[in-house]
Short mmCIF file of C-alpha atoms and ligand atoms in Angstrom, two decimals:
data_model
loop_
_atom_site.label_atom_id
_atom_site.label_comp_id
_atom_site.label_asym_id
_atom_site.label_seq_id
_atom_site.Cartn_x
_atom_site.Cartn_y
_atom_site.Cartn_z
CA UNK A 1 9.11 -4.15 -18.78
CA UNK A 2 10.04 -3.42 -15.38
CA UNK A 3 10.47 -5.49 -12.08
CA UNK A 4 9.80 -4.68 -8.49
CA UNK A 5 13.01 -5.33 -6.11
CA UNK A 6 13.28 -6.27 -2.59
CA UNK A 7 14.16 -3.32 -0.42
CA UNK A 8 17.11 -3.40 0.68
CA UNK A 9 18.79 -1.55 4.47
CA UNK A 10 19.85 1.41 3.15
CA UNK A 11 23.53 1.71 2.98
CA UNK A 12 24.52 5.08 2.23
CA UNK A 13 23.26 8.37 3.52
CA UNK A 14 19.72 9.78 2.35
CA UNK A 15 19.80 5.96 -0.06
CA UNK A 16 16.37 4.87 -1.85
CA UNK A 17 16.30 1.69 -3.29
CA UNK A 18 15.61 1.43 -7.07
CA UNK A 19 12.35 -0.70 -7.77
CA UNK A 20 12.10 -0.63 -12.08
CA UNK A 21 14.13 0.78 -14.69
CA UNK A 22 12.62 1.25 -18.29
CA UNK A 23 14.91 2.13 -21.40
CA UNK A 24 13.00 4.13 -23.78
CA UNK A 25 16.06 4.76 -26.52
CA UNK A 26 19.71 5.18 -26.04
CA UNK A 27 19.96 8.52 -25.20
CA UNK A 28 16.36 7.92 -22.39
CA UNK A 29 15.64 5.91 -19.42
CA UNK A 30 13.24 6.12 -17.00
CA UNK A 31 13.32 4.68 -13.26
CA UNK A 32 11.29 4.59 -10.19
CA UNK A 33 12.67 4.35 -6.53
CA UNK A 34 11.23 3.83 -2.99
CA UNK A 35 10.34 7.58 -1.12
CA UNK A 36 11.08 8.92 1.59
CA UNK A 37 8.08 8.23 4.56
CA UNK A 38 8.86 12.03 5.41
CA UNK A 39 9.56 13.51 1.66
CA UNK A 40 6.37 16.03 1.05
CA UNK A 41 6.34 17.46 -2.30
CA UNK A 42 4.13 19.46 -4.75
CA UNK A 43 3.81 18.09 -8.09
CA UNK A 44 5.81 19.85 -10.66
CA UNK A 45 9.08 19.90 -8.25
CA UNK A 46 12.69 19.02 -8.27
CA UNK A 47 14.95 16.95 -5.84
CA UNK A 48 18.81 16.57 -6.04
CA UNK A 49 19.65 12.45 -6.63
CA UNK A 50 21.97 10.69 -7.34
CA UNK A 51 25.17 8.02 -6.63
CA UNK A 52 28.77 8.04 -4.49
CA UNK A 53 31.22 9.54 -6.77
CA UNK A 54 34.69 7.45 -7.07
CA UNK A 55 36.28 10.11 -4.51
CA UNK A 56 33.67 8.89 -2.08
CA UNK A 57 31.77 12.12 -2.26
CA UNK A 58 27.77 12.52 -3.62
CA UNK A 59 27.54 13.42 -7.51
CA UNK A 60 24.27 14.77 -7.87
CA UNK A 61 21.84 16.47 -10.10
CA UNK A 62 18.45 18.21 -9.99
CA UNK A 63 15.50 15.90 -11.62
CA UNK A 64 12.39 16.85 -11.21
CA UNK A 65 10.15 13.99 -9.95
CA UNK A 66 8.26 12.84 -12.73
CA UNK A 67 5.66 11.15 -10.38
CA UNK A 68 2.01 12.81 -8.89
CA UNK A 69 2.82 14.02 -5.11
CA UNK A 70 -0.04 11.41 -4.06
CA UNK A 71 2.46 8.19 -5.51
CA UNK A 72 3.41 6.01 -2.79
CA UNK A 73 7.21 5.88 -5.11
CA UNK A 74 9.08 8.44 -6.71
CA UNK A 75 9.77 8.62 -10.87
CA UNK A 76 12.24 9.74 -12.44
CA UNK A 77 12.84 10.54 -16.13
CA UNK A 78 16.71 10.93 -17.53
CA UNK A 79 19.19 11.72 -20.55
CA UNK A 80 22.01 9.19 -20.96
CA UNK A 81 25.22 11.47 -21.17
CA UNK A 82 27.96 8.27 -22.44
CA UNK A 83 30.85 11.12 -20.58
CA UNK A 84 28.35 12.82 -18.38
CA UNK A 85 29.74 12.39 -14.62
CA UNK A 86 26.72 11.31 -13.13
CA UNK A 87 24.32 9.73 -15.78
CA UNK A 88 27.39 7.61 -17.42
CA UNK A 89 26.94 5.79 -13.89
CA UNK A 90 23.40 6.40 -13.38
CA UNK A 91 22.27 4.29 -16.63
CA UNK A 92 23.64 1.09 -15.44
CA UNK A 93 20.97 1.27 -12.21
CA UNK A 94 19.33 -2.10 -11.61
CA UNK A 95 16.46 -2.78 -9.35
CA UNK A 96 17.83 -3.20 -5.87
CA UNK A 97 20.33 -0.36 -5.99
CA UNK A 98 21.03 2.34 -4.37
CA UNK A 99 20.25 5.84 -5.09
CA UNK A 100 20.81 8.80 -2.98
CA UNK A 101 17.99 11.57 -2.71
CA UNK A 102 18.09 14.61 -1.24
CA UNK A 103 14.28 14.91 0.48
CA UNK A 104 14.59 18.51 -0.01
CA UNK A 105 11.95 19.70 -2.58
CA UNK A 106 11.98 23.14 -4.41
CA UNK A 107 10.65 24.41 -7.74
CA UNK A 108 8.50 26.85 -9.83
CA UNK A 109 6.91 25.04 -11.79
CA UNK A 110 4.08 24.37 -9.52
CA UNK A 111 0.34 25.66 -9.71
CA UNK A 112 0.92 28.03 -6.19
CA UNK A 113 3.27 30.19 -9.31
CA UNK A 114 0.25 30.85 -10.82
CA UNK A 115 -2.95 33.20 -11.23
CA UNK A 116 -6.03 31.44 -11.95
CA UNK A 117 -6.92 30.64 -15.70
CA UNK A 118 -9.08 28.80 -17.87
CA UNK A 119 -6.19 26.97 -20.66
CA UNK A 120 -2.97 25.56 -19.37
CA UNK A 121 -0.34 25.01 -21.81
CA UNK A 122 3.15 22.44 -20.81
CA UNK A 123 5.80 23.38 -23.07
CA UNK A 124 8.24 20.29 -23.12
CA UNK A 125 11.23 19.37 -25.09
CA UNK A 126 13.12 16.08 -24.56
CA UNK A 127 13.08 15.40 -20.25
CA UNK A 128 11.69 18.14 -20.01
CA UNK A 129 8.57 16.79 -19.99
CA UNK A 130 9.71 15.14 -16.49
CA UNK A 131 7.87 17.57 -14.39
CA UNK A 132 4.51 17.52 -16.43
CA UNK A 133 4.45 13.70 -16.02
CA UNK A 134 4.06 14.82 -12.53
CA UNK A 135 1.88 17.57 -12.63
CA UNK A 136 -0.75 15.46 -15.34
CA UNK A 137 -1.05 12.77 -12.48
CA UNK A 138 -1.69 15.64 -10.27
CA UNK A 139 -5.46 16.20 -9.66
CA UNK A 140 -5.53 19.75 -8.91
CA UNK A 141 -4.61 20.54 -12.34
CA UNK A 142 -7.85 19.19 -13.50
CA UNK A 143 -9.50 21.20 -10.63
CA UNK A 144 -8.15 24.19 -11.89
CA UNK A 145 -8.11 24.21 -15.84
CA UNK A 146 -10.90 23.26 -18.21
CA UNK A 147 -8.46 22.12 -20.73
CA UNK A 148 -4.41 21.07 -20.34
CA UNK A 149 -2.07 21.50 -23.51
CA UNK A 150 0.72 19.52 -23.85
CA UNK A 151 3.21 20.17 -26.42
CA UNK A 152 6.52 17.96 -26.37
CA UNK A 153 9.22 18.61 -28.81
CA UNK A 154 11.96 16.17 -29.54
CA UNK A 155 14.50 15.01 -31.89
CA UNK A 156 12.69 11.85 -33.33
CA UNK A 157 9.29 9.83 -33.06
CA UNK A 158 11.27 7.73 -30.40
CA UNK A 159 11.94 9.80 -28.14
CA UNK A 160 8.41 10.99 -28.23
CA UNK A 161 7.36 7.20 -26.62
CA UNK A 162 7.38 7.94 -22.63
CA UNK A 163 5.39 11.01 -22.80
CA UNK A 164 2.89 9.33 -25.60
CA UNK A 165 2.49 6.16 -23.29
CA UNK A 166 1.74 7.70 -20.20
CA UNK A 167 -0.73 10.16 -21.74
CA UNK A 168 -2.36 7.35 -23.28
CA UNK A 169 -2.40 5.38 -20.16
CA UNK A 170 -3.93 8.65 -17.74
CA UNK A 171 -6.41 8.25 -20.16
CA UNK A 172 -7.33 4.87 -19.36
CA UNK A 173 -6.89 4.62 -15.90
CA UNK A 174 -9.79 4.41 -13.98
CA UNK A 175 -8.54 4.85 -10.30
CA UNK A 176 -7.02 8.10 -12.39
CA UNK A 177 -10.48 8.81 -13.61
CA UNK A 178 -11.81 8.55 -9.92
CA UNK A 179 -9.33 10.69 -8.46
CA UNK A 180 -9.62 13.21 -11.12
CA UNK A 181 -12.90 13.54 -11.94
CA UNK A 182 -15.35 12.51 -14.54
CA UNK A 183 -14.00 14.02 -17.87
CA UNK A 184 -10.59 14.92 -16.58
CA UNK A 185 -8.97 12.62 -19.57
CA UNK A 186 -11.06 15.00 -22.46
CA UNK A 187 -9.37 17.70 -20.99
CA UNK A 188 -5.72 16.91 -22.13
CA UNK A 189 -4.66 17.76 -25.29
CA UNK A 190 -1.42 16.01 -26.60
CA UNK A 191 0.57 17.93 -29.44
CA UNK A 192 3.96 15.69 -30.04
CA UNK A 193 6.70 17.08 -32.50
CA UNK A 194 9.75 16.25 -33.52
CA UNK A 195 12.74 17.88 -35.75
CA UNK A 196 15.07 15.57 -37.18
CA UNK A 197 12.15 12.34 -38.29
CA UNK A 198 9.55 12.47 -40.07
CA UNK A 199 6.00 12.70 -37.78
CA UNK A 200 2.61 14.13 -38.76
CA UNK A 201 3.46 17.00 -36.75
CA UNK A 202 7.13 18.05 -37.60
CA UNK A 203 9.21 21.50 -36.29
CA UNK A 204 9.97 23.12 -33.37
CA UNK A 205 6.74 24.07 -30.87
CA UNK A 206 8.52 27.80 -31.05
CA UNK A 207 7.93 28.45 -35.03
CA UNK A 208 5.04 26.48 -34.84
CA UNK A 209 3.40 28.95 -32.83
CA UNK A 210 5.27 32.10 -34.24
CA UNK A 211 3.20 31.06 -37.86
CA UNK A 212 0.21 30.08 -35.73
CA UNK A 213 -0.06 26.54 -37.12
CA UNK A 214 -0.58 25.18 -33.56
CA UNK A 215 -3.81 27.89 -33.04
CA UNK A 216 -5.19 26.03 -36.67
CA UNK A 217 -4.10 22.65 -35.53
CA UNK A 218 -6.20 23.07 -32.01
CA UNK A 219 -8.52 25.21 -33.69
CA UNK A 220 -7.79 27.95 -30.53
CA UNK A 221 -8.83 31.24 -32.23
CA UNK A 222 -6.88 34.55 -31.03
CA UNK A 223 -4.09 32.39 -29.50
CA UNK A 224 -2.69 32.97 -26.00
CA UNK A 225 -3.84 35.04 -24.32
CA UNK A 226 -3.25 36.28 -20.80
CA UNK A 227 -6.69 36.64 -19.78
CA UNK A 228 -7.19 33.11 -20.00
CA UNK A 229 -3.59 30.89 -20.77
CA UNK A 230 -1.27 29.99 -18.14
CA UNK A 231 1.98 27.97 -19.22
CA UNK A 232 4.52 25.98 -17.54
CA UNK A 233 8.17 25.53 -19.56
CA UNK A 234 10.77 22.96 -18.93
CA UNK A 235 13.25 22.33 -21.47
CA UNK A 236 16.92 23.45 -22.58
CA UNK A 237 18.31 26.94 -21.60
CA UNK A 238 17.76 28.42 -25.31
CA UNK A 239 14.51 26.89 -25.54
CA UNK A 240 13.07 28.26 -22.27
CA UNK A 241 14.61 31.83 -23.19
CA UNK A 242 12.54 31.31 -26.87
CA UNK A 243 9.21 30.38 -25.20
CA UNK A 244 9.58 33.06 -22.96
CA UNK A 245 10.06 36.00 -25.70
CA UNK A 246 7.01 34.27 -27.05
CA UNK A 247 4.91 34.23 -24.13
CA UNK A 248 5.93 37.63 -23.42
CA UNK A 249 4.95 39.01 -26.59
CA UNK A 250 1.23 37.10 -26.45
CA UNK A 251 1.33 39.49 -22.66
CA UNK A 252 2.06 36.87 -20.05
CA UNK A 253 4.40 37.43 -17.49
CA UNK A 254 6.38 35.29 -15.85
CA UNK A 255 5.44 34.33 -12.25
CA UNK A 256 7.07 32.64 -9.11
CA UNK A 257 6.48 30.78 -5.80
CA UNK A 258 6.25 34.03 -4.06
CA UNK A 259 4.54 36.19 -6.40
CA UNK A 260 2.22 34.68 -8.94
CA UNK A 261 1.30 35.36 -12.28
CA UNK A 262 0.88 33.34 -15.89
CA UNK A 263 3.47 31.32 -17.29
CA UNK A 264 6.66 30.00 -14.73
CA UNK A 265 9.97 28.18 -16.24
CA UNK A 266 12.41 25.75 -15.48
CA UNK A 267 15.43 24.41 -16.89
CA UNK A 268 15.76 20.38 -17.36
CA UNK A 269 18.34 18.53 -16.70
CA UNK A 270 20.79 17.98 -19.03
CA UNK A 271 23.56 16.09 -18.30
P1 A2P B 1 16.33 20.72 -33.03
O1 A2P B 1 16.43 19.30 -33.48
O2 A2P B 1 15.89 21.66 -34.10
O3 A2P B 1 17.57 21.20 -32.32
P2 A2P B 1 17.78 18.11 -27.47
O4 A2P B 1 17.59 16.64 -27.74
O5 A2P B 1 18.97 18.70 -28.13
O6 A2P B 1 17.68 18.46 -26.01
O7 A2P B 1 16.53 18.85 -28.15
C1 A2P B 1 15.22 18.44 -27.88
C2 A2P B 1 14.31 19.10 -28.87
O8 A2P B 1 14.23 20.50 -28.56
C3 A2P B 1 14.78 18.98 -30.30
O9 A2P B 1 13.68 18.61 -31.10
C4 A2P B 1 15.28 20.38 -30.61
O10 A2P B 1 15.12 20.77 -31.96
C5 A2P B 1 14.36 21.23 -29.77
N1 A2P B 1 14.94 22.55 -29.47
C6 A2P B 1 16.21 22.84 -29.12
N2 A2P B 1 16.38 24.15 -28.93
C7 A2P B 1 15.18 24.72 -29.17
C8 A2P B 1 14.71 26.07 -29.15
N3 A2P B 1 15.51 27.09 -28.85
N4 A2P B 1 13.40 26.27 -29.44
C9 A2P B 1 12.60 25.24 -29.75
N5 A2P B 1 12.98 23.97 -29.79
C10 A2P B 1 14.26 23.70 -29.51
#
């Protein structure tokens, strides 16, 4: 498990200091750092981060912040790329280091992008579930949905684990429960799959709603529709353009910060 670190003067410009890394598989880490007194964000939202590049110059990369805007620290949720400039480096972190973080918020996939519904679905696959880690710690989405899908697709059962885990532990968490509501934890509805191991739920969330076997699964009869579904999408450029043909064709259009409407997309990180 993780450690909290001292916190250290900060030594380069815009620096956090890094208080826990986890390692969830090779390719996954996870790590939490101190914020910024002045840093304001919406849940759902991406910052720039990142470490001094050998030139002396910044290297760094959107994440979105995988932590509720309420957390007094900031999360973080990343692929390990072993020739990827900045997460070949950013790996090796160790509580007490420094990162640097751009306090400069922006995103879509934030509720403000959307029209009031009943059903929200979070389409995930691999870090892209970073933003929904946020946004399922967030208490507004409780507020504003009477249930909250969450589909997460990924390669094998382990990378599955820091989504599963943190579902699990919402669940349990009684301040959570408090700041929530009462029933807030029956609303969630976790649908994990993976394509390359074996899992009671194998395939890619795109077929599996194209044949309808996620409707049966969550017994939702008619599917999505745009009356009542909203969606948010975070994953890899060809699987954002695939959920949003899909979307599209159930009716929903796509919505932003400035004019809102039923599903929004954004593109993880990726290296
Ligand atoms: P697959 O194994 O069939 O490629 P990655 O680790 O490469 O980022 O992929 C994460 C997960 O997203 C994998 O399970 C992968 O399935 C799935 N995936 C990749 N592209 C798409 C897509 N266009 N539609 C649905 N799922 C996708």
């Amino acid at each position: 498990m993780t450690q909290a670190a001292a916190v250290k003067a900060p030594t380069l410009p815009d620096a956090q200091t890094v208080l826990s890394v986890q390692h969830w598989t090779d390719r996954l880490f996870s790590f939490r750092v101190t914020r910024p007194a002045s840093l304001r964000f919406r849940s759902g939202e991406f910052v720039m981060i990142g470490l001094m590049g050998d030139n002396g110059k910044p290297l760094l990369r959107a994440y979105s912040i995988a932590s509720p805007s309420w957390d007094d620290e900031l999360e973080f949720y990343s692929i390990k790329v072993q020739d990827g400039p900045l997460t070949s480096k950013l790996q090796h972190i160790q509580p007490g280091d420094q990162i640097i973080l751009r306090p400069k918020p922006v995103g879509t996939l934030v509720h403000d992008a959307l029209l009031p519904g009943k059903r929200i679905w979070f389409f995930a696959t691999g870090t892209g579930f970073a933003p929904f880690a946020s946004l399922l710690r967030e208490p507004q989405t409780y507020e504003d949905y009477d249930e909250v899908i969450v589909t997460h697709t990924c390669r094998d059962v382990a990378e599955l684990e820091y989504g599963r885990r943190l579902i699990e532990e919402i669940k349990a968490d009684e301040m959570l429960a408090e700041l929530m509501g009462d029933g807030f934890a029956d609303k969630i509805r976790y649908y994990p799959t993976t394509t390359r191991e074996q899992s009671p739920r194998m395939g890619r969330i795109t077929t599996l709603l194209e044949d309808g076997t996620v409707f049966r699964d969550l017994s939702i009869e008619g599917g999505i529709k745009p009356e009542t579904d909203r969606a948010m999408v975070c994953g890899s450029l060809a699987f954002n353009h695939d959920i949003k043909a899909i979307l599209e064709g159930f009716g929903l259009r796509e919505g932003a910060n400035s004019e809102p409407k039923e599903f929004v997309v954004e593109k993880a990180f990726v290296g």
